Coordinates of N, CA and C in Angstrom, one line a residue:
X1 N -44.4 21.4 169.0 CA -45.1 20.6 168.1 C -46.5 20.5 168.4
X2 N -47.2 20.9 167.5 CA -48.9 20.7 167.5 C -49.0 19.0 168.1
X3 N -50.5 18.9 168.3 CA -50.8 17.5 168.3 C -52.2 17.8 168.5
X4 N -52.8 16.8 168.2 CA -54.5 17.0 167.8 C -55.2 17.7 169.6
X5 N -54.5 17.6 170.4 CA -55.1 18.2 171.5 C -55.3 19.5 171.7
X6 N -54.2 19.9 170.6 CA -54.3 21.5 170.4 C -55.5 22.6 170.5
X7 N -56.1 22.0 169.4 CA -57.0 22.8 169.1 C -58.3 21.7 169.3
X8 N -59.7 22.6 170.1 CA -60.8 22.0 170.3 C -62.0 22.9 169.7
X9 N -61.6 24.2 169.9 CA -62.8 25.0 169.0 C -61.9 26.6 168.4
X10 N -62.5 26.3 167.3 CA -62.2 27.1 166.1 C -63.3 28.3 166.1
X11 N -62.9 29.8 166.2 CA -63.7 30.4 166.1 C -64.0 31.3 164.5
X12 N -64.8 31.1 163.5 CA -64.5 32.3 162.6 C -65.5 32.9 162.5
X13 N -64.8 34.3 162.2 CA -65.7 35.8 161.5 C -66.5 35.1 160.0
X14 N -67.8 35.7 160.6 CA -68.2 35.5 158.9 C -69.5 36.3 158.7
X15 N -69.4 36.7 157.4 CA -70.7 37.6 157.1 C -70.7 37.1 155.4
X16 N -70.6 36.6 155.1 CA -70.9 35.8 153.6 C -70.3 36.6 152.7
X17 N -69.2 37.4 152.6 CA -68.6 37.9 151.6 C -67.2 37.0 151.2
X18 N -66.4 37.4 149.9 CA -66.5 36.0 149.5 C -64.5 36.2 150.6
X19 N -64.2 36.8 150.7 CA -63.4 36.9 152.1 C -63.6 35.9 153.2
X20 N -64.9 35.7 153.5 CA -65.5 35.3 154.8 C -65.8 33.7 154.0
X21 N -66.3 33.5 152.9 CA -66.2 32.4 152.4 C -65.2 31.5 152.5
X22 N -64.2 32.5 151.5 CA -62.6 31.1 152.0 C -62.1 31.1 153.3
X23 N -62.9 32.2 153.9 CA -62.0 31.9 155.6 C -62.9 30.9 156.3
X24 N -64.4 30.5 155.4 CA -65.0 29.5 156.8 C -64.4 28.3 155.7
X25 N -64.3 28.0 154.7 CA -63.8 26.9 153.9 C -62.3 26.3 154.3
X26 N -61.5 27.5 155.2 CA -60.1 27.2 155.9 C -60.4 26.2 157.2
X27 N -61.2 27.4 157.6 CA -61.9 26.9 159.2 C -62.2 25.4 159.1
X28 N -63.2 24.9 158.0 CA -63.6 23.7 158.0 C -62.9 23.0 157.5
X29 N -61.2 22.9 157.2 CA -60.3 21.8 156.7 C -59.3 22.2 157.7
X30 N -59.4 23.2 158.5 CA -59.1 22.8 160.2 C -59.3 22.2 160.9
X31 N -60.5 22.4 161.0 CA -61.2 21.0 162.0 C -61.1 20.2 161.6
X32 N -61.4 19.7 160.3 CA -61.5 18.0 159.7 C -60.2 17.7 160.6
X33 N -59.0 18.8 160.3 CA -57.3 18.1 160.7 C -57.3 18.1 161.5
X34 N -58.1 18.6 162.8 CA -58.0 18.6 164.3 C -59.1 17.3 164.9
X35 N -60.2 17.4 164.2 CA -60.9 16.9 164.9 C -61.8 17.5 166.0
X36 N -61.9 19.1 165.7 CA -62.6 20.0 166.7 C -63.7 20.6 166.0
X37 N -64.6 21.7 166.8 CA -65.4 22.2 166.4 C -65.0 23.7 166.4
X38 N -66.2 24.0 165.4 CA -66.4 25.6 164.6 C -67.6 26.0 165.2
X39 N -67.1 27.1 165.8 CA -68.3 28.6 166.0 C -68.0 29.4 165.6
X40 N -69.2 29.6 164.5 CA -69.0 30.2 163.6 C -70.3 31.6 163.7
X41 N -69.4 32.9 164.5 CA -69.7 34.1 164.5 C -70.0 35.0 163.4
X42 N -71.6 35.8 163.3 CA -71.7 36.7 162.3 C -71.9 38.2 163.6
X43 N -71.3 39.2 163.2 CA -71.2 40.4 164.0 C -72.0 41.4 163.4
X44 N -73.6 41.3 164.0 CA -74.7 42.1 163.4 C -74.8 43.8 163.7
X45 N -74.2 44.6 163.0 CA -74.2 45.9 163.5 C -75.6 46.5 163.1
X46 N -76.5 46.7 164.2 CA -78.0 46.6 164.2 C -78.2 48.4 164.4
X47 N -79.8 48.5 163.8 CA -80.3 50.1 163.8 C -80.5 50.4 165.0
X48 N -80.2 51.8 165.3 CA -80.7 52.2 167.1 C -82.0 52.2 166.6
X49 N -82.7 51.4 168.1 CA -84.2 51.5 168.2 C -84.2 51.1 169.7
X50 N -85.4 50.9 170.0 CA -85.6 50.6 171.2 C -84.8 48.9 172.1
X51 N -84.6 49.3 173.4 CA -84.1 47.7 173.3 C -84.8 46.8 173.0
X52 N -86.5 46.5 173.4 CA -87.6 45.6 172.9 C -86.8 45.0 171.5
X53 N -86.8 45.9 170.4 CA -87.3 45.9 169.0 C -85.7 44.9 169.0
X54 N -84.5 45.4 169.2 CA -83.4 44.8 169.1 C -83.4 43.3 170.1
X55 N -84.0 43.0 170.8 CA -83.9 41.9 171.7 C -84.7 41.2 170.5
X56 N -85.6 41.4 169.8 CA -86.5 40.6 168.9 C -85.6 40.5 167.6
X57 N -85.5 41.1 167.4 CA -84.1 41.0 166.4 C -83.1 40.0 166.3
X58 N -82.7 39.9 167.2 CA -81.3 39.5 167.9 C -82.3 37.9 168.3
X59 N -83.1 37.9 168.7 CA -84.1 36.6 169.0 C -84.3 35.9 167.6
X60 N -84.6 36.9 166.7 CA -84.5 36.0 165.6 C -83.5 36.6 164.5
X61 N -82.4 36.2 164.7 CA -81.4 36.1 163.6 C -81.3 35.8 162.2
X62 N -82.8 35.3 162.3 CA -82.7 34.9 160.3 C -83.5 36.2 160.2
X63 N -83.7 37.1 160.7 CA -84.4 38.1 159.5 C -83.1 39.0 159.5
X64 N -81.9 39.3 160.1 CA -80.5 39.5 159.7 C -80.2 39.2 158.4
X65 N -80.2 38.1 158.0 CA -79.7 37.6 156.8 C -80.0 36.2 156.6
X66 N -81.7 36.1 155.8 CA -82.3 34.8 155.7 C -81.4 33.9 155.1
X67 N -81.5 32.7 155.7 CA -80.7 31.6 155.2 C -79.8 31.4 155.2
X68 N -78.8 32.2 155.7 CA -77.5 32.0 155.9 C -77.1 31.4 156.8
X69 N -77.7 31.5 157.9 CA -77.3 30.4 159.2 C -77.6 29.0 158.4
X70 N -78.5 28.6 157.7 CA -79.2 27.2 157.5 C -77.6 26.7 156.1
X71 N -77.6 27.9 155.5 CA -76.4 27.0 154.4 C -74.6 27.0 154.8
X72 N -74.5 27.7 156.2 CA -73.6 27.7 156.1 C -73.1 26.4 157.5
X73 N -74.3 26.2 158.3 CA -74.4 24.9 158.6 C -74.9 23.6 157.8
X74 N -75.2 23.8 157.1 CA -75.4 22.7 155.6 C -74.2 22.3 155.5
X75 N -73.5 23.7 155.0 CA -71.9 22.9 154.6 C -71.0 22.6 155.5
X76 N -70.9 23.1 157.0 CA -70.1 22.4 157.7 C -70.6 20.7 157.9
X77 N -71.9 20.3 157.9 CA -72.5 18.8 157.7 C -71.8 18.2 156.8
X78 N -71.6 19.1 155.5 CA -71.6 18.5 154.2 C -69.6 17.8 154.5
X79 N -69.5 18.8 155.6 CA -67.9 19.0 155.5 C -67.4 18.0 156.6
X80 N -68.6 17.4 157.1 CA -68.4 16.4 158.3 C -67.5 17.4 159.6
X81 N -68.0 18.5 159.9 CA -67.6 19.8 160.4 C -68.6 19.6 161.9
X82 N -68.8 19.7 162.7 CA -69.6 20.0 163.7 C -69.1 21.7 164.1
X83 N -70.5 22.3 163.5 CA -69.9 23.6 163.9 C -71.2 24.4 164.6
X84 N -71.7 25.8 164.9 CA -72.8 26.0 165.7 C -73.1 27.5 165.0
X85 N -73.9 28.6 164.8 CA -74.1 29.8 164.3 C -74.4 31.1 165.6
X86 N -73.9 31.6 165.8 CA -74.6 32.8 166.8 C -74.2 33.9 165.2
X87 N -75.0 34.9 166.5 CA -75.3 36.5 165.8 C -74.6 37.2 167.1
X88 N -74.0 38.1 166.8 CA -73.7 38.7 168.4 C -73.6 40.3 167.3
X89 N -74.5 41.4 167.9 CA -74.9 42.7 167.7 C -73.5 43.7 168.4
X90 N -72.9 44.0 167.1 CA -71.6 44.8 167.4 C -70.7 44.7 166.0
X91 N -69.6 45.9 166.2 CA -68.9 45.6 165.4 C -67.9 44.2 165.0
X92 N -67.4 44.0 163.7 CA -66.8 42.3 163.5 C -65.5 42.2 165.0
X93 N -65.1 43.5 164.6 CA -63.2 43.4 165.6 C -63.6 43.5 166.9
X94 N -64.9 43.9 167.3 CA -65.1 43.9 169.2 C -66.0 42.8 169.5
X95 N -66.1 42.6 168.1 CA -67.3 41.0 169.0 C -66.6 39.6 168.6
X96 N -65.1 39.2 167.5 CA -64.2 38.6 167.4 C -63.6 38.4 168.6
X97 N -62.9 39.9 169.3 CA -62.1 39.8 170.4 C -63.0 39.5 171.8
X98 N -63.9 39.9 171.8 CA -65.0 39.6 172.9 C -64.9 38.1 172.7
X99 N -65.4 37.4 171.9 CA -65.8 35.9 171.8 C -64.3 35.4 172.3
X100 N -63.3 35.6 171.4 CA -61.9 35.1 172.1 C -61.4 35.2 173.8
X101 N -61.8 36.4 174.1 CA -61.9 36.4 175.9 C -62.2 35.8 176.2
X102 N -63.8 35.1 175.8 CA -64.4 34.2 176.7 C -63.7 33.2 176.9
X103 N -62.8 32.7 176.4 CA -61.7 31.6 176.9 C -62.3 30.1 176.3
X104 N -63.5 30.2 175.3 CA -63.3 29.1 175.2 C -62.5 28.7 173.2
X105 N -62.0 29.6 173.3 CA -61.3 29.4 171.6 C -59.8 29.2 171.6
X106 N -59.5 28.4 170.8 CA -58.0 27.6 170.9 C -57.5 29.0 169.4
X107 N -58.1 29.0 168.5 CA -58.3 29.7 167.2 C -59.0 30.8 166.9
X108 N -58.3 31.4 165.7 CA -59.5 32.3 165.6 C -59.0 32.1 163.5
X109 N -60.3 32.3 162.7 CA -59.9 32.6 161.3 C -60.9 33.7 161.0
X110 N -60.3 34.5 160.3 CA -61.2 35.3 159.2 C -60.2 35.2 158.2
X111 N -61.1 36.2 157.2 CA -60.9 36.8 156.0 C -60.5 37.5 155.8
X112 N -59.5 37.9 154.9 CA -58.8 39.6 154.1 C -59.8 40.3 153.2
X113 N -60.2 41.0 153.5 CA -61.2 41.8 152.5 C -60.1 42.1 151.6
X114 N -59.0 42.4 151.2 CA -58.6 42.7 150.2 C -58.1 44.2 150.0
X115 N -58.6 44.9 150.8 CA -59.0 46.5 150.7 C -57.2 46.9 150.7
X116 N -57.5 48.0 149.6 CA -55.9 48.4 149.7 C -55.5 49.7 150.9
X117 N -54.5 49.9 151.3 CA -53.6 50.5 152.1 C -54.7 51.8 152.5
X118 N -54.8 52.3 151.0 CA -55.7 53.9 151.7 C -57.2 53.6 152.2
X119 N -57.4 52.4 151.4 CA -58.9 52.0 152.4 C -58.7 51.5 153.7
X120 N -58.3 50.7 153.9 CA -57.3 50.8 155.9 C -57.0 51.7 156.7
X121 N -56.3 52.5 155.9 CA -55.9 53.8 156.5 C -56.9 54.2 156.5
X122 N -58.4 54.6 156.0 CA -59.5 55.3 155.9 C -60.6 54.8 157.3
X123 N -60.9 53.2 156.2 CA -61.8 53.2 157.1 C -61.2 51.6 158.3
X124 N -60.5 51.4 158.8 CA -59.5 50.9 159.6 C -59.7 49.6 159.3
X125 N -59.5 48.3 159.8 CA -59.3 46.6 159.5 C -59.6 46.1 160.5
X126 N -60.1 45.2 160.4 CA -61.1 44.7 161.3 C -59.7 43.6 161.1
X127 N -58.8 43.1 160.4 CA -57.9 42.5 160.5 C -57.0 42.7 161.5
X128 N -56.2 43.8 160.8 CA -55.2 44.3 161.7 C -55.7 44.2 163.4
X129 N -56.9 44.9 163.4 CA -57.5 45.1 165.2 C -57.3 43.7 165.4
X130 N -57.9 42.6 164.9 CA -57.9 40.9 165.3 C -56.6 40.6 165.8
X131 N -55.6 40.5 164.4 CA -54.3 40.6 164.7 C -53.8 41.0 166.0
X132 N -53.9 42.4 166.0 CA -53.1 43.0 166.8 C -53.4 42.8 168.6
X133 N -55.0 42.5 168.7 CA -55.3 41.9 170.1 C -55.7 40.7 170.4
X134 N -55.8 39.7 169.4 CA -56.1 38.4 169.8 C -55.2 37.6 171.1
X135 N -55.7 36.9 172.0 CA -55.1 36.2 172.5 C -54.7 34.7 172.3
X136 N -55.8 34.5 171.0 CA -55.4 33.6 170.5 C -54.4 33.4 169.0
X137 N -54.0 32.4 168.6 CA -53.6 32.2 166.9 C -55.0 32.6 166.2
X138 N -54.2 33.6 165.0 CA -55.5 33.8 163.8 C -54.4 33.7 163.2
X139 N -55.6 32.8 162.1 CA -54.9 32.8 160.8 C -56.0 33.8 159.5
X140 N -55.2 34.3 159.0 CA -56.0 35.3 157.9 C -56.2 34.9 156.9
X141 N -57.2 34.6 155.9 CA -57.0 34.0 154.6 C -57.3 34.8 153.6
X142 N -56.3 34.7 152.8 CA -56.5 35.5 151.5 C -57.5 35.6 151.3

């Protein structure tokens, strides 16, 4: 039997597609039910350049994708959500399972992109990989 001790922090994948939308909109009516917090991961797959250029980069995360840190903490406020934003430079399925190692996630949510069978088969799922090595519960959302 669950009980609100369960869960203390929620991790989800997000990069603003609308996948990643309903999966932070799950995320945030998790928590309300728990009473825990959201870290909410974007997985920046960055240009080879120098390390300087990428540490500055990575320093400043809104030139990634202006404004998205600021609205997507908006709405967890809006959601009475306490949740937090990193960037972490890597693919979504090695920097998901990376974050989950670090042992502080009870959870994990992403998104289904949707993609049919021969696109999986093609270019592989960042799902399935989640799935298949998480140490924690994911839940996937349509």
């Amino acid at each position: 039997m669950w009980n609100d001790a369960m869960l203390k922090q929620i991790l989800v994948g997000y990069d603003d597609s609308p996948a990643a939308q309903r999966a932070l909109e799950f995320a945030f009516k998790l928590a309300q039910g728990f009473g825990c917090q959201l870290q909410v991961v974007y997985a920046a797959m960055l240009p080879a350049g120098s390390p300087e250029a990428t540490a500055s980069l990575m320093a400043d995360s809104t030139a990634l994708r202006p404004g998205l840190s600021q609205k997507v903490l908006e709405r967890a406020a809006q959601a009475g959500v306490k949740a937090a934003w990193k960037v972490v430079p890597g693919s979504a399925g090695d920097v998901l399972l990376a974050e989950v190692k670090s042992g502080s996630f009870d959870h994990l949510v992403i998104g289904n992109s949707g993609r049919g069978t021969l696109a999986r088969w093609l270019l592989g799922s960042v799902m399935n990989e989640v799935v298949e090595h998480s140490q924690v519960p994911v839940t996937v959302v349509p």
